[in-house]
GROMACS .gro file of C-alpha atoms in nm:
model
  475
    1MET     CA    1   4.445   3.122   6.569
    2SER     CA    2   4.535   3.453   6.761
    3GLU     CA    3   4.385   3.527   7.096
    4ASP     CA    4   4.165   3.792   6.987
    5SER     CA    5   4.028   3.603   6.669
    6ALA     CA    6   3.722   3.420   6.718
    7PRO     CA    7   3.701   3.039   6.643
    8ILE     CA    8   3.597   2.923   6.294
    9ARG     CA    9   3.273   2.734   6.359
   10LEU     CA   10   2.901   2.764   6.291
   11LYS     CA   11   2.775   3.023   6.551
   12LYS     CA   12   2.516   2.973   6.844
   13GLN     CA   13   2.248   3.201   6.719
   14LEU     CA   14   1.932   3.044   6.702
   15SER     CA   15   1.656   3.130   7.003
   16LEU     CA   16   1.378   2.934   7.143
   17HIS     CA   17   1.133   3.130   6.915
   18ASN     CA   18   1.367   3.073   6.620
   19GLY     CA   19   1.362   2.686   6.691
   20VAL     CA   20   0.970   2.689   6.694
   21GLY     CA   21   0.969   2.891   6.396
   22ILE     CA   22   1.193   2.628   6.207
   23ILE     CA   23   0.987   2.319   6.350
   24VAL     CA   24   0.642   2.458   6.243
   25GLY     CA   25   0.795   2.636   5.935
   26ILE     CA   26   0.933   2.302   5.788
   27ILE     CA   27   0.634   2.086   5.886
   28VAL     CA   28   0.359   2.330   5.757
   29GLY     CA   29   0.464   2.298   5.394
   30SER     CA   30   0.222   2.230   5.092
   31GLY     CA   31   0.124   1.903   5.247
   32ILE     CA   32  -0.190   2.018   5.456
   33PHE     CA   33  -0.284   2.271   5.197
   34VAL     CA   34  -0.313   1.988   4.885
   35SER     CA   35  -0.286   1.661   5.005
   36PRO     CA   36  -0.544   1.587   5.302
   37LYS     CA   37  -0.736   1.388   5.041
   38GLY     CA   38  -0.467   1.091   5.099
   39VAL     CA   39  -0.601   1.057   5.436
   40ILE     CA   40  -0.973   1.060   5.374
   41MET     CA   41  -0.952   0.841   5.078
   42GLU     CA   42  -0.741   0.570   5.268
   43SER     CA   43  -0.908   0.596   5.586
   44GLY     CA   44  -1.274   0.583   5.421
   45SER     CA   45  -1.473   0.821   5.666
   46VAL     CA   46  -1.496   1.165   5.842
   47GLY     CA   47  -1.465   1.046   6.163
   48ALA     CA   48  -1.139   0.832   6.098
   49CYS     CA   49  -0.981   1.094   5.904
   50ILE     CA   50  -0.997   1.316   6.190
   51LEU     CA   51  -0.876   1.045   6.423
   52VAL     CA   52  -0.583   0.994   6.200
   53TRP     CA   53  -0.475   1.339   6.193
   54GLY     CA   54  -0.492   1.356   6.565
   55PHE     CA   55  -0.310   1.023   6.619
   56CYS     CA   56  -0.034   1.124   6.370
   57GLY     CA   57   0.012   1.413   6.606
   58VAL     CA   58   0.040   1.212   6.884
   59ILE     CA   59   0.297   0.969   6.701
   60CYS     CA   60   0.498   1.260   6.597
   61ALA     CA   61   0.515   1.378   6.954
   62ALA     CA   62   0.628   1.065   7.102
   63GLY     CA   63   0.902   1.042   6.855
   64ALA     CA   64   0.999   1.404   6.917
   65LEU     CA   65   1.035   1.368   7.288
   66CYS     CA   66   1.260   1.092   7.235
   67TYR     CA   67   1.459   1.290   7.016
   68ALA     CA   68   1.489   1.560   7.275
   69GLU     CA   69   1.648   1.298   7.497
   70LEU     CA   70   1.886   1.209   7.238
   71GLY     CA   71   1.952   1.578   7.118
   72THR     CA   72   2.015   1.682   7.471
   73CYS     CA   73   2.261   1.382   7.546
   74ILE     CA   74   2.412   1.401   7.186
   75PRO     CA   75   2.456   1.772   7.173
   76SER     CA   76   2.576   1.770   6.799
   77SER     CA   77   2.415   1.874   6.485
   78GLY     CA   78   2.357   1.611   6.205
   79GLY     CA   79   2.014   1.487   6.384
   80ASP     CA   80   1.930   1.119   6.256
   81TYR     CA   81   2.259   1.093   6.124
   82ILE     CA   82   2.464   1.145   6.424
   83TYR     CA   83   2.221   0.968   6.643
   84THR     CA   84   2.252   0.651   6.420
   85TYR     CA   85   2.634   0.671   6.418
   86GLU     CA   86   2.635   0.740   6.803
   87SER     CA   87   2.402   0.446   6.882
   88LEU     CA   88   2.451   0.189   6.613
   89GLY     CA   89   2.793   0.244   6.451
   90ASP     CA   90   2.939   0.353   6.106
   91LEU     CA   91   2.746   0.156   5.872
   92PRO     CA   92   2.381   0.250   5.962
   93ALA     CA   93   2.482   0.588   5.987
   94PHE     CA   94   2.636   0.579   5.641
   95LEU     CA   95   2.353   0.406   5.459
   96TYR     CA   96   2.083   0.688   5.643
   97LEU     CA   97   2.338   0.962   5.478
   98TRP     CA   98   2.365   0.770   5.157
   99THR     CA   99   1.969   0.765   5.122
  100ALA     CA  100   1.913   1.110   5.260
  101LEU     CA  101   2.135   1.285   5.030
  102LEU     CA  102   2.074   1.033   4.731
  103VAL     CA  103   1.713   1.108   4.705
  104VAL     CA  104   1.515   1.217   5.037
  105SER     CA  105   1.678   1.561   5.063
  106PRO     CA  106   1.731   1.680   4.709
  107ALA     CA  107   1.410   1.555   4.571
  108GLY     CA  108   1.191   1.663   4.838
  109ASN     CA  109   1.336   2.013   4.795
  110ALA     CA  110   1.292   1.976   4.424
  111ILE     CA  111   0.920   1.907   4.478
  112SER     CA  112   0.877   2.204   4.716
  113ALA     CA  113   0.995   2.437   4.475
  114LEU     CA  114   0.803   2.294   4.191
  115THR     CA  115   0.471   2.324   4.412
  116PHE     CA  116   0.589   2.670   4.479
  117ALA     CA  117   0.630   2.766   4.107
  118SER     CA  118   0.319   2.589   4.013
  119TYR     CA  119   0.084   2.799   4.296
  120ILE     CA  120   0.265   3.156   4.260
  121LEU     CA  121   0.216   3.102   3.873
  122GLN     CA  122  -0.147   3.022   3.906
  123PRO     CA  123  -0.312   3.361   3.933
  124VAL     CA  124  -0.084   3.448   3.618
  125PHE     CA  125  -0.227   3.154   3.430
  126PRO     CA  126  -0.556   3.135   3.559
  127GLU     CA  127  -0.730   2.913   3.250
  128CYS     CA  128  -0.456   2.719   3.088
  129GLY     CA  129  -0.216   2.651   3.394
  130PRO     CA  130   0.161   2.774   3.366
  131PRO     CA  131   0.390   2.583   3.105
  132GLU     CA  132   0.616   2.335   3.250
  133ASN     CA  133   0.939   2.492   3.141
  134VAL     CA  134   0.830   2.840   3.309
  135ILE     CA  135   0.734   2.611   3.635
  136SER     CA  136   1.111   2.446   3.602
  137LEU     CA  137   1.264   2.769   3.573
  138VAL     CA  138   1.083   2.957   3.859
  139ALA     CA  139   1.155   2.626   4.107
  140ALA     CA  140   1.517   2.674   3.997
  141LEU     CA  141   1.525   3.027   4.066
  142CYS     CA  142   1.358   2.985   4.402
  143ILE     CA  143   1.592   2.712   4.523
  144CYS     CA  144   1.914   2.944   4.386
  145LEU     CA  145   1.775   3.245   4.582
  146LEU     CA  146   1.713   3.055   4.910
  147THR     CA  147   2.061   2.909   4.887
  148PHE     CA  148   2.186   3.264   4.814
  149ILE     CA  149   2.040   3.385   5.142
  150ASN     CA  150   2.145   3.095   5.340
  151CYS     CA  151   2.488   3.141   5.218
  152ARG     CA  152   2.504   3.496   5.286
  153LYS     CA  153   2.344   3.513   5.650
  154ILE     CA  154   2.239   3.290   5.916
  155LYS     CA  155   2.030   3.564   6.070
  156LEU     CA  156   1.881   3.650   5.750
  157ALA     CA  157   1.785   3.283   5.669
  158ILE     CA  158   1.610   3.281   5.997
  159GLN     CA  159   1.427   3.596   5.967
  160VAL     CA  160   1.266   3.460   5.617
  161GLN     CA  161   1.181   3.116   5.811
  162ASP     CA  162   1.020   3.329   6.093
  163LEU     CA  163   0.812   3.563   5.846
  164PHE     CA  164   0.695   3.288   5.612
  165THR     CA  165   0.614   3.069   5.950
  166CYS     CA  166   0.378   3.340   6.032
  167THR     CA  167   0.216   3.363   5.686
  168LYS     CA  168   0.154   2.991   5.646
  169VAL     CA  169  -0.007   2.989   5.992
  170MET     CA  170  -0.222   3.300   5.904
  171ALA     CA  171  -0.361   3.108   5.599
  172LEU     CA  172  -0.442   2.801   5.815
  173VAL     CA  173  -0.593   3.037   6.072
  174ILE     CA  174  -0.831   3.191   5.791
  175ILE     CA  175  -0.935   2.838   5.694
  176ILE     CA  176  -1.022   2.750   6.057
  177ILE     CA  177  -1.221   3.070   6.084
  178VAL     CA  178  -1.410   3.024   5.810
  179GLY     CA  179  -1.495   2.654   5.916
  180ILE     CA  180  -1.587   2.794   6.239
  181VAL     CA  181  -1.834   3.044   6.097
  182LYS     CA  182  -1.996   2.770   5.880
  183ILE     CA  183  -2.053   2.526   6.177
  184ALA     CA  184  -2.221   2.814   6.353
  185MET     CA  185  -2.448   2.854   6.050
  186GLY     CA  186  -2.530   2.463   6.093
  187HIS     CA  187  -2.340   2.342   5.804
  188THR     CA  188  -2.258   1.998   5.974
  189GLU     CA  189  -2.441   1.753   5.725
  190ASN     CA  190  -2.096   1.573   5.664
  191PHE     CA  191  -2.050   1.488   6.049
  192ASP     CA  192  -2.409   1.308   6.061
  193GLN     CA  193  -2.253   0.933   6.024
  194PRO     CA  194  -1.870   1.034   6.101
  195PHE     CA  195  -1.767   0.682   6.103
  196LYS     CA  196  -1.955   0.519   5.807
  197GLY     CA  197  -1.760   0.380   5.530
  198THR     CA  198  -1.438   0.348   5.786
  199THR     CA  199  -1.184   0.085   5.606
  200LYS     CA  200  -1.099  -0.220   5.789
  201ASP     CA  201  -0.800  -0.294   5.564
  202PRO     CA  202  -0.497  -0.247   5.766
  203GLY     CA  203  -0.286  -0.189   5.421
  204LYS     CA  204  -0.521   0.118   5.361
  205MET     CA  205  -0.517   0.220   5.700
  206SER     CA  206  -0.127   0.230   5.713
  207LEU     CA  207  -0.133   0.450   5.379
  208ALA     CA  208  -0.356   0.677   5.539
  209PHE     CA  209  -0.101   0.706   5.832
  210TYR     CA  210   0.177   0.751   5.561
  211SER     CA  211  -0.022   1.048   5.408
  212GLY     CA  212  -0.095   1.221   5.742
  213ILE     CA  213   0.298   1.158   5.886
  214TYR     CA  214   0.396   1.303   5.546
  215SER     CA  215   0.255   1.632   5.635
  216TYR     CA  216   0.385   1.631   5.973
  217SER     CA  217   0.760   1.546   5.834
  218GLY     CA  218   1.011   1.774   5.971
  219TRP     CA  219   0.947   1.764   6.324
  220ASN     CA  220   1.269   1.652   6.368
  221CYS     CA  221   1.470   1.915   6.156
  222LEU     CA  222   1.563   2.143   6.478
  223ASN     CA  223   1.782   1.840   6.601
  224PHE     CA  224   2.004   1.889   6.273
  225VAL     CA  225   2.119   2.235   6.375
  226THR     CA  226   2.149   2.176   6.761
  227GLU     CA  227   2.537   2.308   6.771
  228GLU     CA  228   2.368   2.631   6.649
  229LEU     CA  229   2.105   2.689   6.936
  230LYS     CA  230   2.226   2.907   7.215
  231ASP     CA  231   2.102   2.691   7.495
  232ALA     CA  232   2.023   2.396   7.345
  233LYS     CA  233   1.986   2.142   7.640
  234LYS     CA  234   1.686   2.390   7.730
  235ASP     CA  235   1.580   2.523   7.378
  236LEU     CA  236   1.568   2.177   7.194
  237PRO     CA  237   1.282   2.006   7.429
  238ARG     CA  238   1.099   2.355   7.479
  239ALA     CA  239   1.084   2.431   7.118
  240ILE     CA  240   0.943   2.057   7.046
  241SER     CA  241   0.701   2.082   7.322
  242ILE     CA  242   0.544   2.411   7.177
  243SER     CA  243   0.562   2.320   6.805
  244LEU     CA  244   0.400   1.966   6.801
  245PRO     CA  245   0.078   2.023   7.017
  246LEU     CA  246   0.053   2.355   6.804
  247VAL     CA  247   0.073   2.196   6.458
  248THR     CA  248  -0.142   1.927   6.589
  249ILE     CA  249  -0.448   2.125   6.680
  250ILE     CA  250  -0.397   2.346   6.363
  251TYR     CA  251  -0.395   2.041   6.150
  252ILE     CA  252  -0.739   1.905   6.310
  253LEU     CA  253  -0.925   2.229   6.305
  254THR     CA  254  -0.786   2.265   5.935
  255ASN     CA  255  -0.920   1.918   5.839
  256VAL     CA  256  -1.255   1.978   6.021
  257ALA     CA  257  -1.295   2.332   5.830
  258TYR     CA  258  -1.237   2.122   5.505
  259LEU     CA  259  -1.483   1.855   5.589
  260VAL     CA  260  -1.761   2.129   5.669
  261VAL     CA  261  -1.708   2.294   5.325
  262LEU     CA  262  -1.634   1.996   5.120
  263THR     CA  263  -1.765   1.641   5.094
  264PRO     CA  264  -1.501   1.343   5.133
  265GLY     CA  265  -1.594   1.285   4.732
  266GLU     CA  266  -1.480   1.638   4.670
  267MET     CA  267  -1.163   1.625   4.891
  268ILE     CA  268  -1.058   1.313   4.694
  269ALA     CA  269  -1.121   1.457   4.336
  270SER     CA  270  -0.925   1.783   4.439
  271ASP     CA  271  -0.563   1.805   4.367
  272ALA     CA  272  -0.528   2.103   4.587
  273VAL     CA  273  -0.779   2.115   4.886
  274ALA     CA  274  -0.702   2.439   4.998
  275VAL     CA  275  -0.770   2.598   4.680
  276THR     CA  276  -1.083   2.425   4.634
  277PHE     CA  277  -1.215   2.531   4.974
  278ALA     CA  278  -1.102   2.903   4.886
  279ASP     CA  279  -1.319   2.888   4.577
  280ARG     CA  280  -1.610   2.785   4.746
  281THR     CA  281  -1.579   3.019   5.040
  282LEU     CA  282  -1.370   3.345   4.974
  283GLY     CA  283  -1.537   3.448   4.636
  284VAL     CA  284  -1.327   3.714   4.470
  285MET     CA  285  -1.055   3.668   4.749
  286SER     CA  286  -0.985   3.309   4.656
  287TRP     CA  287  -0.691   3.399   4.442
  288CYS     CA  288  -0.496   3.445   4.793
  289MET     CA  289  -0.494   3.070   4.869
  290PRO     CA  290  -0.258   2.976   4.594
  291VAL     CA  291  -0.018   3.247   4.684
  292PHE     CA  292  -0.068   3.135   5.047
  293VAL     CA  293   0.046   2.797   4.946
  294ALA     CA  294   0.320   2.912   4.757
  295LEU     CA  295   0.440   3.121   5.024
  296SER     CA  296   0.401   2.839   5.288
  297THR     CA  297   0.600   2.586   5.048
  298PHE     CA  298   0.855   2.888   5.013
  299GLY     CA  299   0.918   2.893   5.407
  300SER     CA  300   0.921   2.519   5.409
  301LEU     CA  301   1.197   2.492   5.148
  302ASN     CA  302   1.402   2.759   5.297
  303GLY     CA  303   1.392   2.550   5.639
  304SER     CA  304   1.485   2.211   5.455
  305ILE     CA  305   1.780   2.394   5.257
  306PHE     CA  306   1.893   2.529   5.639
  307THR     CA  307   1.884   2.197   5.797
  308SER     CA  308   1.981   1.959   5.520
  309SER     CA  309   2.315   2.133   5.435
  310ARG     CA  310   2.376   2.063   5.807
  311LEU     CA  311   2.351   1.698   5.764
  312VAL     CA  312   2.598   1.714   5.459
  313PHE     CA  313   2.835   1.926   5.679
  314VAL     CA  314   2.831   1.660   5.972
  315GLY     CA  315   2.859   1.354   5.736
  316ALA     CA  316   3.202   1.523   5.584
  317ARG     CA  317   3.308   1.590   5.928
  318GLN     CA  318   3.254   1.242   6.022
  319GLY     CA  319   3.456   1.120   5.703
  320HIS     CA  320   3.165   0.957   5.502
  321LEU     CA  321   3.180   1.253   5.255
  322PRO     CA  322   3.467   1.464   5.107
  323GLY     CA  323   3.626   1.678   5.382
  324PHE     CA  324   3.583   1.999   5.220
  325LEU     CA  325   3.216   1.998   5.234
  326ALA     CA  326   3.265   2.038   5.613
  327SER     CA  327   3.458   2.381   5.569
  328ILE     CA  328   3.314   2.708   5.675
  329ASN     CA  329   3.311   3.065   5.474
  330LEU     CA  330   3.535   3.302   5.634
  331ASP     CA  331   3.317   3.596   5.553
  332TYR     CA  332   2.996   3.502   5.662
  333MET     CA  333   3.072   3.223   5.905
  334THR     CA  334   2.826   2.973   5.689
  335PRO     CA  335   2.885   2.632   5.554
  336LEU     CA  336   2.865   2.751   5.212
  337PRO     CA  337   3.023   2.423   5.053
  338SER     CA  338   2.776   2.211   5.186
  339LEU     CA  339   2.464   2.464   5.074
  340LEU     CA  340   2.615   2.434   4.739
  341PHE     CA  341   2.647   2.095   4.732
  342GLY     CA  342   2.280   2.039   4.837
  343THR     CA  343   2.134   2.304   4.575
  344LEU     CA  344   2.319   2.121   4.314
  345ALA     CA  345   2.154   1.776   4.383
  346SER     CA  346   1.815   1.963   4.402
  347LEU     CA  347   1.878   2.125   4.063
  348ILE     CA  348   1.931   1.788   3.906
  349TRP     CA  349   1.629   1.640   4.046
  350LEU     CA  350   1.432   1.934   3.891
  351CYS     CA  351   1.523   1.739   3.563
  352SER     CA  352   1.377   1.417   3.686
  353GLY     CA  353   1.025   1.287   3.599
  354ASP     CA  354   0.832   1.100   3.869
  355VAL     CA  355   1.028   1.228   4.174
  356ILE     CA  356   0.692   1.192   4.405
  357SER     CA  357   0.692   0.799   4.367
  358LEU     CA  358   1.057   0.784   4.452
  359ILE     CA  359   0.973   1.013   4.776
  360ASN     CA  360   0.696   0.739   4.871
  361TYR     CA  361   0.945   0.487   4.845
  362THR     CA  362   1.197   0.656   5.076
  363THR     CA  363   0.918   0.749   5.320
  364PHE     CA  364   0.902   0.357   5.394
  365VAL     CA  365   1.286   0.379   5.441
  366GLU     CA  366   1.312   0.665   5.639
  367THR     CA  367   1.039   0.474   5.887
  368ILE     CA  368   1.300   0.220   5.918
  369PHE     CA  369   1.568   0.445   6.017
  370LYS     CA  370   1.332   0.616   6.259
  371ALA     CA  371   1.245   0.277   6.418
  372LEU     CA  372   1.639   0.219   6.442
  373ILE     CA  373   1.703   0.536   6.590
  374ILE     CA  374   1.475   0.485   6.856
  375ILE     CA  375   1.648   0.097   6.891
  376GLY     CA  376   1.965   0.329   6.950
  377LEU     CA  377   1.799   0.533   7.217
  378LEU     CA  378   1.716   0.205   7.408
  379THR     CA  379   2.061   0.042   7.322
  380LEU     CA  380   2.238   0.356   7.484
  381ARG     CA  381   2.027   0.336   7.800
  382VAL     CA  382   2.194  -0.026   7.838
  383THR     CA  383   2.533   0.055   7.706
  384ARG     CA  384   2.587   0.403   7.834
  385PRO     CA  385   2.365   0.424   8.149
  386LYS     CA  386   2.586   0.676   8.291
  387MET     CA  387   2.568   0.930   7.990
  388LYS     CA  388   2.434   1.261   8.078
  389ARG     CA  389   2.080   1.304   8.021
  390LEU     CA  390   1.929   1.623   8.072
  391ILE     CA  391   1.571   1.449   7.978
  392LYS     CA  392   1.495   1.084   8.034
  393VAL     CA  393   1.173   1.012   7.871
  394ASN     CA  394   0.944   0.757   8.008
  395LEU     CA  395   1.019   0.422   7.821
  396ILE     CA  396   0.638   0.435   7.746
  397PHE     CA  397   0.720   0.669   7.476
  398PRO     CA  398   1.005   0.494   7.279
  399ILE     CA  399   0.829   0.156   7.276
  400PHE     CA  400   0.481   0.316   7.176
  401TYR     CA  401   0.677   0.491   6.878
  402LEU     CA  402   0.868   0.159   6.783
  403ILE     CA  403   0.533  -0.026   6.777
  404VAL     CA  404   0.403   0.237   6.547
  405CYS     CA  405   0.722   0.209   6.310
  406ILE     CA  406   0.694  -0.169   6.312
  407PHE     CA  407   0.326  -0.160   6.212
  408LEU     CA  408   0.395   0.115   5.923
  409ILE     CA  409   0.715  -0.109   5.811
  410VAL     CA  410   0.543  -0.442   5.794
  411THR     CA  411   0.187  -0.380   5.680
  412PRO     CA  412   0.279  -0.245   5.348
  413LEU     CA  413   0.496  -0.567   5.317
  414THR     CA  414   0.218  -0.801   5.385
  415SER     CA  415  -0.048  -0.620   5.185
  416SER     CA  416  -0.118  -0.571   4.819
  417PRO     CA  417   0.170  -0.618   4.572
  418SER     CA  418   0.161  -0.253   4.463
  419GLU     CA  419   0.222  -0.158   4.839
  420CYS     CA  420   0.472  -0.419   4.882
  421VAL     CA  421   0.674  -0.259   4.590
  422ILE     CA  422   0.729   0.043   4.790
  423GLY     CA  423   0.897  -0.126   5.069
  424VAL     CA  424   1.120  -0.356   4.815
  425ILE     CA  425   1.239  -0.024   4.606
  426GLY     CA  426   1.315   0.154   4.938
  427LEU     CA  427   1.529  -0.138   5.056
  428ILE     CA  428   1.713  -0.156   4.719
  429LEU     CA  429   1.776   0.235   4.733
  430THR     CA  430   1.926   0.203   5.085
  431ALA     CA  431   2.128  -0.116   5.015
  432SER     CA  432   2.276   0.031   4.715
  433GLY     CA  433   2.494   0.228   4.948
  434ILE     CA  434   2.650  -0.072   5.119
  435PRO     CA  435   2.919  -0.160   4.854
  436VAL     CA  436   3.013   0.203   4.837
  437TYR     CA  437   3.056   0.212   5.230
  438ILE     CA  438   3.280  -0.107   5.195
  439LEU     CA  439   3.487   0.031   4.925
  440MET     CA  440   3.528   0.410   5.008
  441VAL     CA  441   3.479   0.424   5.387
  442LYS     CA  442   3.567   0.095   5.530
  443TRP     CA  443   3.870  -0.020   5.296
  444ARG     CA  444   3.923   0.328   5.201
  445TRP     CA  445   3.974   0.239   4.844
  446LYS     CA  446   4.035   0.539   4.606
  447PRO     CA  447   4.213   0.520   4.288
  448THR     CA  448   4.497   0.770   4.254
  449CYS     CA  449   4.305   0.977   4.001
  450PHE     CA  450   4.037   1.019   4.243
  451ASN     CA  451   4.246   1.128   4.493
  452VAL     CA  452   4.398   1.380   4.258
  453ILE     CA  453   4.053   1.517   4.175
  454LEU     CA  454   3.949   1.537   4.556
  455GLU     CA  455   4.248   1.727   4.624
  456SER     CA  456   4.211   1.967   4.323
  457CYS     CA  457   3.831   2.003   4.445
  458SER     CA  458   3.915   2.061   4.767
  459ASN     CA  459   4.163   2.362   4.673
  460VAL     CA  460   3.938   2.522   4.439
  461VAL     CA  461   3.627   2.521   4.695
  462GLN     CA  462   3.873   2.656   4.963
  463LYS     CA  463   4.019   2.964   4.731
  464LEU     CA  464   3.674   2.998   4.535
  465PHE     CA  465   3.471   3.042   4.832
  466THR     CA  466   3.708   3.147   5.098
  467ALA     CA  467   3.628   2.842   5.285
  468VAL     CA  468   3.855   2.697   5.575
  469PRO     CA  469   3.787   2.372   5.826
  470GLU     CA  470   3.607   2.391   6.121
  471ASP     CA  471   3.812   2.489   6.416
  472THR     CA  472   3.773   2.225   6.654
  473ASN     CA  473   3.963   2.362   6.960
  474THR     CA  474   3.702   2.422   7.237
  475ASP     CA  475   3.894   2.640   7.425
   0.00000   0.00000   0.00000
């Protein structure tokens, strides 16, 4: 490389407000618009529902503070994967990568795309609903369009993220304002006996927390792109500190607004709470809510494609995936091969049947890995006490978060058989990566034909996409 040429690596071009936009944009997806009924259904009362939403925000904030420490002392992209690798070793990191790439990321992207398609088409098919084939086609086009944007220019992808983050927050603000107006008009009958009917079953309460935490999922997403932050050591903790309280306040106020207009029974009966809310309150403008839900999901999907591609990139860089997936396009300086890999996996999941059930199973597994990462943070405190830590959180936060994770892991396994199945299948999905790790990573056993195919793929990718390996020279 000549002195005048720039190093081939992902550029540091994400500012603090971009970081906030990524976190808020990914967290506020379709969940808060379509699935608050899970919390009210399992918690059993209005008061318990609001407390669950608030407590879920506290839980995620505690976890995010722990991730802020990890992100500043391990300033590499890859988030959960790289933290697991650094603190607990090769096998746990590979199993996290295996689970994330096998189901969590691609299936999550597929569901977001299908949700986008369903709601953007709803005004076009107001009576009968859009045909499934049309929904799948629009979902596939959505994934491909966002992948093209992310491949073409990182700044363009961030601008899309910022724009749609503002759009979805605007939709929630509309819901909150309508709720405040209704409260001012005296519509508070649903809050007369707020804790009447609260469940005493720990299993049901844990499922209520699963529904709430699902709507907060994505709070750790900025840790996947740490290397692209302009000033990661300052902006990562600042973005987390701004985003989590903001989202928690918005979520609580939004659910209060829902419950002012809709009874718990009506929320449980609704497949799209925000749309039912709009039908009751916005009159002729009720059509705008499905569009807002679609735009919200579109922005969340964009952020997910952006961050999950970095997981593929870092996994390949660490030797857990084929090396050509850690290459960078010379024209646009984007991780084009890893973006296309994630897109292909997501498109495959569009053809699947009951993806939502598998996502529920892997939510259980994600909680296990979150607990392992916190154990890893505590392990690093002991094994590497002199590691440079710009932020060192009080031990109360990791211990609190770990206790909550253990509750959410153990309770389903000791509750009803149907809840236990969630944990067992999730564990099986994770364990299926162990033989792959032993053969392909530990023993490096690859048949000759496999090596030939891998080499051919690498050559094709480099020539077709003008992609070269990252420049690791730090000079």
